[in-house]
Amino acid sequence: MLIMGSTSLSPCVSLSPSLSPHPKSPNPNPSPNPFHLSHPSFIPISLRFNHPPSRSKKLLSPNAPNFFVAASAKAEPLKVIISGAPASGKGTQCELITKKYGLVHISAGDLLRAEIAAASENGKLAKEYMEKGQLVPNEIVVMMVKERLLQPDSQQKGWLLDGYPRSSSQAAALEDYGIRPDVFILLDVSEDVLVERVVGRRLDPLTGKIYHLKYSPPENNEISSRLTQRFDDTEEKVKLRLRTHHENVDDVLSVYKDITVKVDGNVAKENVFEQIDAALTHVAEQRKVNSGSLAA
Ligand code: AP5
């Protein structure tokens, strides 16, 4: 596991229910620009720090991420972003992370595929971009992700954001909304491995479980017979998706460099999870210690 972050402070931002717009409630003054707040209940990020950064503490652990977690009187749920190239294993790791940490998994790709399945106008438009391996316009993605992040279950249990942000403008939108993760996990996987993972990936439409014909084969013939393949999982399309990823990844990383944990994603999924688990355990422990010292 490579730690990219330097010693710096991650402000603890809370979106208390009273400050958060009601999920799915129609905005009376919709803004044409999704990056600017039009909801009257939003207040500037600087007013929403739970505590000044000077209250932060650092735990000393040899394999721990090298950044601070801000103190809070009550330990808040974890907020995690997981990022990486197409087929780097984000979805696979999210299954393991949610199982252990109980976070709400919010996948931008899954939200878009749900729109496609519902044959909505947004879904029809999104599919045109996804088929070309390009980013779906922010007008569709930003509000969709933001609304999901602000729903009560995400606020109460904590969230695991997968596949968002994918550009500097998407990252800026989160920052504008005062939404900042505790940790940014980057899965690092070599390109030849990515292509092999894409073409062998299969999905169980009944359970949503991710399989791979070689690395995670289905448990029995019944499951095997119902597996499906994603429309953008071809060698040709993954090359386009990879190009889009390379064009944007550095911009996104620069926003989160102080809280980035780079994980070797080339190894077996259990070993990838071990690295992520160590980082998340550390962040969660730091929060507990910080909240304990404040309460004392
Ligand atoms: P999205 O659905 O997010 O696709 P992606 O980023 O290309 O990532 P994948 O879902 O393909 O892969 P993954 O990293 O989850 O890997 P997985 O765990 O499945 O996005 C699709 C499209 O939607 C985008 O191209 C874009 O058009 C649009 N979009 C999405 N977000 C957007 C945004 N924010 N803005 C604009 N547009 C957006 O694993 C892959 C395979 O490998 C599986 O078969 C798995 O079993 C296997 N595997 C996983 N880990 C391992 C391991 N350690 N060892 C061996 N095999 C493994």
Coordinates of C-alpha atoms and ligand atoms in Angstrom, one line a residue:
M1 CA 0.0 0.0 0.0
L2 CA 1.5 3.4 -1.0
I3 CA 0.5 6.4 1.0
M4 CA 0.3 9.5 -1.1
G5 CA -1.0 12.0 1.4
S6 CA 1.3 14.2 3.3
T7 CA 0.6 15.4 6.9
S8 CA -2.2 17.8 6.4
L9 CA -5.6 18.3 7.9
S10 CA -8.9 17.0 6.6
P11 CA -11.7 19.2 7.8
C12 CA -14.6 17.4 9.4
V13 CA -17.6 18.6 7.5
S14 CA -21.1 17.7 8.6
L15 CA -24.3 18.0 6.7
S16 CA -26.7 17.9 9.5
P17 CA -30.3 17.0 8.5
S18 CA -31.4 20.5 9.2
L19 CA -28.9 21.8 6.7
S20 CA -29.4 19.2 4.0
P21 CA -31.9 19.7 1.3
H22 CA -34.6 17.0 1.4
P23 CA -33.7 14.3 -1.0
K24 CA -35.6 14.2 -4.2
S25 CA -37.4 17.4 -3.3
P26 CA -37.9 19.6 -6.3
N27 CA -35.7 22.7 -6.4
P28 CA -37.9 25.8 -6.7
N29 CA -35.0 27.7 -8.4
P30 CA -33.2 25.2 -10.5
S31 CA -29.7 26.5 -11.5
P32 CA -28.5 25.8 -15.0
N33 CA -25.1 25.3 -13.5
P34 CA -25.0 22.2 -11.4
F35 CA -21.9 23.4 -9.6
H36 CA -23.5 26.3 -8.0
L37 CA -25.7 26.0 -5.0
S38 CA -29.2 27.3 -5.4
H39 CA -30.8 25.6 -2.4
P40 CA -31.4 28.1 0.4
S41 CA -30.5 25.6 3.1
F42 CA -26.8 25.3 2.0
I43 CA -24.3 27.4 3.9
P44 CA -20.7 28.0 3.2
I45 CA -18.3 25.1 4.0
S46 CA -16.3 27.3 6.3
L47 CA -19.3 27.6 8.6
R48 CA -19.8 23.9 8.9
F49 CA -16.5 22.6 10.3
N50 CA -17.3 20.7 13.5
H51 CA -14.2 21.8 15.2
P52 CA -11.1 23.9 14.3
P53 CA -8.4 21.8 12.7
S54 CA -6.1 22.3 15.7
R55 CA -8.3 19.8 17.6
S56 CA -7.1 17.1 15.3
K57 CA -4.9 14.2 16.5
K58 CA -2.7 11.8 14.7
L59 CA -2.2 8.1 15.5
L60 CA 1.2 6.6 15.1
S61 CA 1.1 3.3 13.2
P62 CA 3.7 2.0 10.7
N63 CA 1.1 1.0 8.0
A64 CA -1.4 3.8 8.6
P65 CA -2.3 6.5 6.2
N66 CA -0.1 9.6 6.7
F67 CA -2.8 12.2 7.3
F68 CA -4.9 13.6 10.1
V69 CA -8.5 12.9 10.7
A70 CA -10.3 15.9 12.2
A71 CA -11.7 15.7 15.7
S72 CA -15.4 15.6 16.3
A73 CA -17.3 15.4 19.6
K74 CA -19.2 12.4 18.2
A75 CA -17.5 10.0 15.9
E76 CA -19.3 10.5 12.5
P77 CA -19.8 7.7 10.0
L78 CA -17.0 7.1 7.5
K79 CA -17.0 8.9 4.1
V80 CA -14.9 7.1 1.5
I81 CA -14.2 7.6 -2.2
I82 CA -12.9 4.7 -4.2
S83 CA -11.3 5.4 -7.5
G84 CA -9.4 3.6 -10.3
A85 CA -9.4 2.8 -13.9
P86 CA -12.2 0.8 -15.6
A87 CA -12.2 -2.8 -14.2
S88 CA -9.6 -2.0 -11.6
G89 CA -11.8 -3.7 -9.0
K90 CA -13.8 -0.9 -7.5
G91 CA -17.1 -2.7 -7.5
T92 CA -15.5 -5.9 -6.2
Q93 CA -13.9 -4.1 -3.3
C94 CA -17.1 -2.1 -2.6
E95 CA -18.9 -5.5 -1.9
L96 CA -16.2 -6.4 0.7
I97 CA -16.1 -2.9 2.2
T98 CA -19.8 -2.5 2.7
K99 CA -20.0 -6.0 4.2
K100 CA -17.5 -5.1 6.9
Y101 CA -18.2 -1.4 7.4
G102 CA -21.9 -1.1 6.6
L103 CA -21.4 2.0 4.5
V104 CA -23.9 2.9 1.8
H105 CA -22.4 2.1 -1.6
I106 CA -23.1 4.8 -4.2
S107 CA -21.9 3.9 -7.7
A108 CA -22.2 6.5 -10.3
G109 CA -22.1 3.8 -13.0
D110 CA -24.9 1.8 -11.3
L111 CA -27.0 4.9 -10.9
L112 CA -26.6 5.6 -14.7
R113 CA -27.4 2.0 -15.6
A114 CA -30.6 2.2 -13.5
E115 CA -31.6 5.3 -15.5
I116 CA -31.0 3.3 -18.7
A117 CA -33.0 0.4 -17.5
A118 CA -35.8 2.8 -16.6
A119 CA -35.7 4.2 -20.2
S120 CA -35.7 7.7 -18.8
E121 CA -34.6 10.7 -20.9
N122 CA -31.4 10.9 -18.8
G123 CA -30.8 7.2 -19.3
K124 CA -31.1 7.5 -23.1
L125 CA -28.7 10.4 -23.2
A126 CA -26.3 8.7 -20.8
K127 CA -26.1 5.6 -22.9
E128 CA -24.9 7.5 -25.9
Y129 CA -21.9 8.7 -23.9
M130 CA -21.3 5.4 -22.2
E131 CA -21.2 3.5 -25.5
K132 CA -18.4 5.8 -26.6
G133 CA -16.5 5.4 -23.3
Q134 CA -16.9 9.1 -22.6
L135 CA -18.0 10.8 -19.4
V136 CA -21.7 11.4 -19.1
P137 CA -22.4 15.2 -18.9
N138 CA -22.3 16.8 -15.5
E139 CA -25.8 18.0 -15.8
I140 CA -27.0 14.4 -15.4
V141 CA -24.3 13.0 -13.1
V142 CA -23.6 15.7 -10.5
M143 CA -27.2 16.1 -9.2
M144 CA -27.8 12.4 -9.3
V145 CA -24.8 11.6 -7.1
K146 CA -25.3 14.6 -4.8
E147 CA -29.0 13.7 -4.1
R148 CA -28.0 10.1 -3.3
L149 CA -25.2 11.3 -0.9
L150 CA -27.6 13.5 1.0
Q151 CA -30.2 10.8 1.6
P152 CA -30.7 9.9 5.3
D153 CA -29.2 6.4 5.0
S154 CA -26.0 7.8 3.6
Q155 CA -25.8 10.5 6.2
Q156 CA -26.5 8.0 9.1
K157 CA -24.4 5.0 8.0
G158 CA -21.7 6.8 6.1
W159 CA -21.0 6.4 2.4
L160 CA -18.7 4.7 -0.1
L161 CA -18.6 6.7 -3.4
D162 CA -17.5 4.6 -6.4
G163 CA -16.7 6.1 -9.8
Y164 CA -17.2 9.8 -8.8
P165 CA -15.7 12.3 -9.2
R166 CA -14.1 11.6 -12.6
S167 CA -13.1 15.1 -13.5
S168 CA -11.9 18.3 -11.8
S169 CA -15.3 19.9 -12.3
Q170 CA -17.1 16.9 -10.6
A171 CA -14.6 17.2 -7.7
A172 CA -15.2 20.9 -7.5
A173 CA -18.9 20.3 -7.4
L174 CA -18.5 18.1 -4.3
E175 CA -16.3 20.6 -2.6
D176 CA -18.8 23.4 -3.4
Y177 CA -21.5 21.3 -1.6
G178 CA -19.2 20.9 1.4
I179 CA -18.9 17.2 0.8
R180 CA -15.4 15.8 1.5
P181 CA -14.4 12.3 2.1
D182 CA -12.2 11.1 5.0
V183 CA -10.1 9.0 2.6
F184 CA -9.6 8.7 -1.1
I185 CA -8.6 5.1 -2.1
L186 CA -6.9 4.7 -5.5
L187 CA -6.7 1.3 -7.0
D188 CA -3.6 1.0 -9.0
V189 CA -3.7 -1.8 -11.7
S190 CA -1.6 -2.3 -14.8
E191 CA -3.3 -1.9 -18.2
D192 CA -3.0 -5.5 -19.5
V193 CA -4.6 -6.8 -16.4
L194 CA -7.5 -4.3 -16.8
V195 CA -8.4 -5.5 -20.3
E196 CA -8.4 -9.1 -19.2
R197 CA -10.7 -8.2 -16.3
V198 CA -13.1 -6.3 -18.5
V199 CA -13.6 -9.0 -21.1
G200 CA -14.0 -11.8 -18.5
R201 CA -16.4 -9.9 -16.3
R202 CA -20.0 -11.2 -15.9
L203 CA -22.9 -9.9 -13.7
D204 CA -25.6 -11.8 -11.9
P205 CA -28.8 -9.7 -12.7
L206 CA -30.6 -11.4 -9.7
T207 CA -28.1 -10.6 -6.9
G208 CA -26.0 -7.9 -8.5
K209 CA -22.9 -9.9 -7.7
I210 CA -19.8 -9.4 -9.9
Y211 CA -18.1 -12.5 -11.4
H212 CA -15.1 -13.1 -13.6
L213 CA -15.0 -16.2 -15.8
K214 CA -11.4 -16.9 -14.7
Y215 CA -10.8 -15.2 -11.4
S216 CA -14.3 -15.3 -9.7
P217 CA -16.3 -18.0 -11.5
P218 CA -19.9 -18.5 -10.6
E219 CA -20.6 -21.0 -7.8
N220 CA -23.0 -23.3 -9.9
N221 CA -24.6 -23.9 -13.3
E222 CA -27.8 -22.2 -12.3
I223 CA -26.0 -18.9 -11.6
S224 CA -23.7 -19.4 -14.7
S225 CA -26.7 -19.7 -17.0
R226 CA -28.2 -16.3 -16.0
L227 CA -25.0 -14.2 -16.1
T228 CA -25.0 -11.2 -18.3
Q229 CA -22.3 -9.0 -19.8
R230 CA -22.2 -5.2 -19.7
F231 CA -22.7 -3.5 -23.1
D232 CA -19.5 -1.5 -22.6
D233 CA -17.4 -4.5 -21.6
T234 CA -15.6 -5.1 -24.9
E235 CA -11.9 -4.8 -25.6
E236 CA -12.6 -2.0 -28.0
K237 CA -14.8 0.0 -25.6
V238 CA -12.5 -0.5 -22.6
K239 CA -9.7 1.2 -24.6
L240 CA -11.9 4.3 -25.0
R241 CA -12.8 4.2 -21.3
L242 CA -9.2 4.0 -20.4
R243 CA -8.3 7.0 -22.5
T244 CA -11.0 9.0 -20.8
H245 CA -9.7 7.9 -17.4
H246 CA -6.1 8.9 -18.3
E247 CA -7.3 12.3 -19.5
N248 CA -8.9 13.1 -16.1
V249 CA -7.2 11.1 -13.3
D250 CA -4.5 13.6 -12.4
D251 CA -6.9 16.5 -12.1
V252 CA -9.0 14.5 -9.6
L253 CA -6.0 13.2 -7.7
S254 CA -4.8 16.8 -7.2
V255 CA -7.9 17.6 -5.3
Y256 CA -7.5 14.7 -2.8
K257 CA -3.7 14.3 -2.7
D258 CA -3.6 14.9 1.1
I259 CA -6.0 12.1 1.8
T260 CA -5.1 9.6 -0.9
V261 CA -4.2 6.0 -0.1
K262 CA -2.8 4.2 -3.2
V263 CA -3.5 0.5 -3.1
D264 CA -1.9 -2.2 -5.3
G265 CA -4.9 -3.6 -7.1
N266 CA -3.0 -6.2 -9.2
V267 CA -3.1 -8.9 -6.5
A268 CA -6.0 -11.2 -5.5
K269 CA -9.1 -9.4 -4.3
E270 CA -8.6 -10.6 -0.7
N271 CA -5.2 -9.1 -0.7
V272 CA -6.4 -5.8 -2.2
F273 CA -9.1 -5.7 0.6
E274 CA -6.5 -6.3 3.3
Q275 CA -4.7 -3.1 2.2
I276 CA -8.0 -1.1 2.1
D277 CA -9.2 -2.6 5.4
A278 CA -5.9 -1.5 7.1
A279 CA -6.4 2.1 5.9
L280 CA -10.1 2.3 6.8
T281 CA -9.5 0.7 10.2
H282 CA -6.9 3.3 10.9
V283 CA -9.2 6.2 9.9
A284 CA -12.1 4.8 11.9
E285 CA -9.8 4.4 15.0
Q286 CA -8.4 7.9 14.6
R287 CA -12.0 9.2 14.6
K288 CA -12.8 7.3 17.8
V289 CA -9.7 8.5 19.6
N290 CA -10.4 12.1 18.6
S291 CA -14.0 12.0 19.6
G292 CA -13.1 10.4 23.0
S293 CA -10.5 13.0 23.7
L294 CA -13.0 15.8 22.9
A295 CA -15.7 14.2 25.1
A296 CA -13.3 13.9 28.0
Ligands
AP5_1 P1 -18.6 2.4 -14.3 O1 -19.7 1.5 -14.2 O2 -18.2 3.1 -13.1 O3 -17.4 1.6 -14.9 P2 -15.8 1.7 -14.7 O4 -15.2 2.9 -13.9 O5 -15.3 1.6 -16.1 O6 -15.5 0.6 -13.7 P3 -16.0 -0.8 -13.8 O7 -17.4 -0.9 -13.2 O8 -15.9 -1.3 -15.3 O9 -15.0 -1.7 -13.0 P4 -14.7 -1.8 -11.5 O10 -13.5 -1.0 -11.2 O11 -15.9 -1.6 -10.7 O12 -14.2 -3.4 -11.5 P5 -15.0 -4.7 -11.0 O13 -14.9 -4.8 -9.5 O14 -16.3 -4.8 -11.7 O15 -18.8 3.5 -15.4 C1 -19.3 3.1 -16.7 C2 -19.5 4.3 -17.5 O16 -20.5 5.2 -16.9 C3 -18.3 5.2 -17.8 O17 -17.5 4.7 -18.8 C4 -18.9 6.6 -18.1 O18 -19.4 6.6 -19.4 C5 -20.1 6.6 -17.1 N1 -19.8 7.2 -15.8 C6 -19.7 6.5 -14.7 N2 -19.4 7.4 -13.7 C7 -19.4 8.6 -14.3 C8 -19.1 9.9 -13.8 N3 -18.8 10.2 -12.5 N4 -19.2 11.0 -14.7 C9 -19.5 10.8 -16.0 N5 -19.7 9.5 -16.5 C10 -19.7 8.5 -15.6 O19 -14.0 -5.8 -11.6 C11 -13.8 -6.0 -12.9 C12 -13.6 -7.5 -13.2 O20 -12.4 -7.9 -12.6 C13 -14.7 -8.4 -12.5 O21 -14.9 -9.5 -13.3 C14 -14.1 -8.9 -11.2 O22 -14.5 -10.2 -10.8 C15 -12.6 -8.9 -11.6 N6 -11.7 -8.6 -10.4 C16 -11.8 -7.5 -9.6 N7 -10.8 -7.5 -8.7 C17 -10.0 -8.5 -9.0 C18 -8.8 -9.0 -8.5 N8 -8.1 -8.4 -7.5 N9 -8.2 -10.1 -9.1 C19 -8.8 -10.7 -10.2 N10 -10.0 -10.3 -10.7 C20 -10.6 -9.2 -10.1

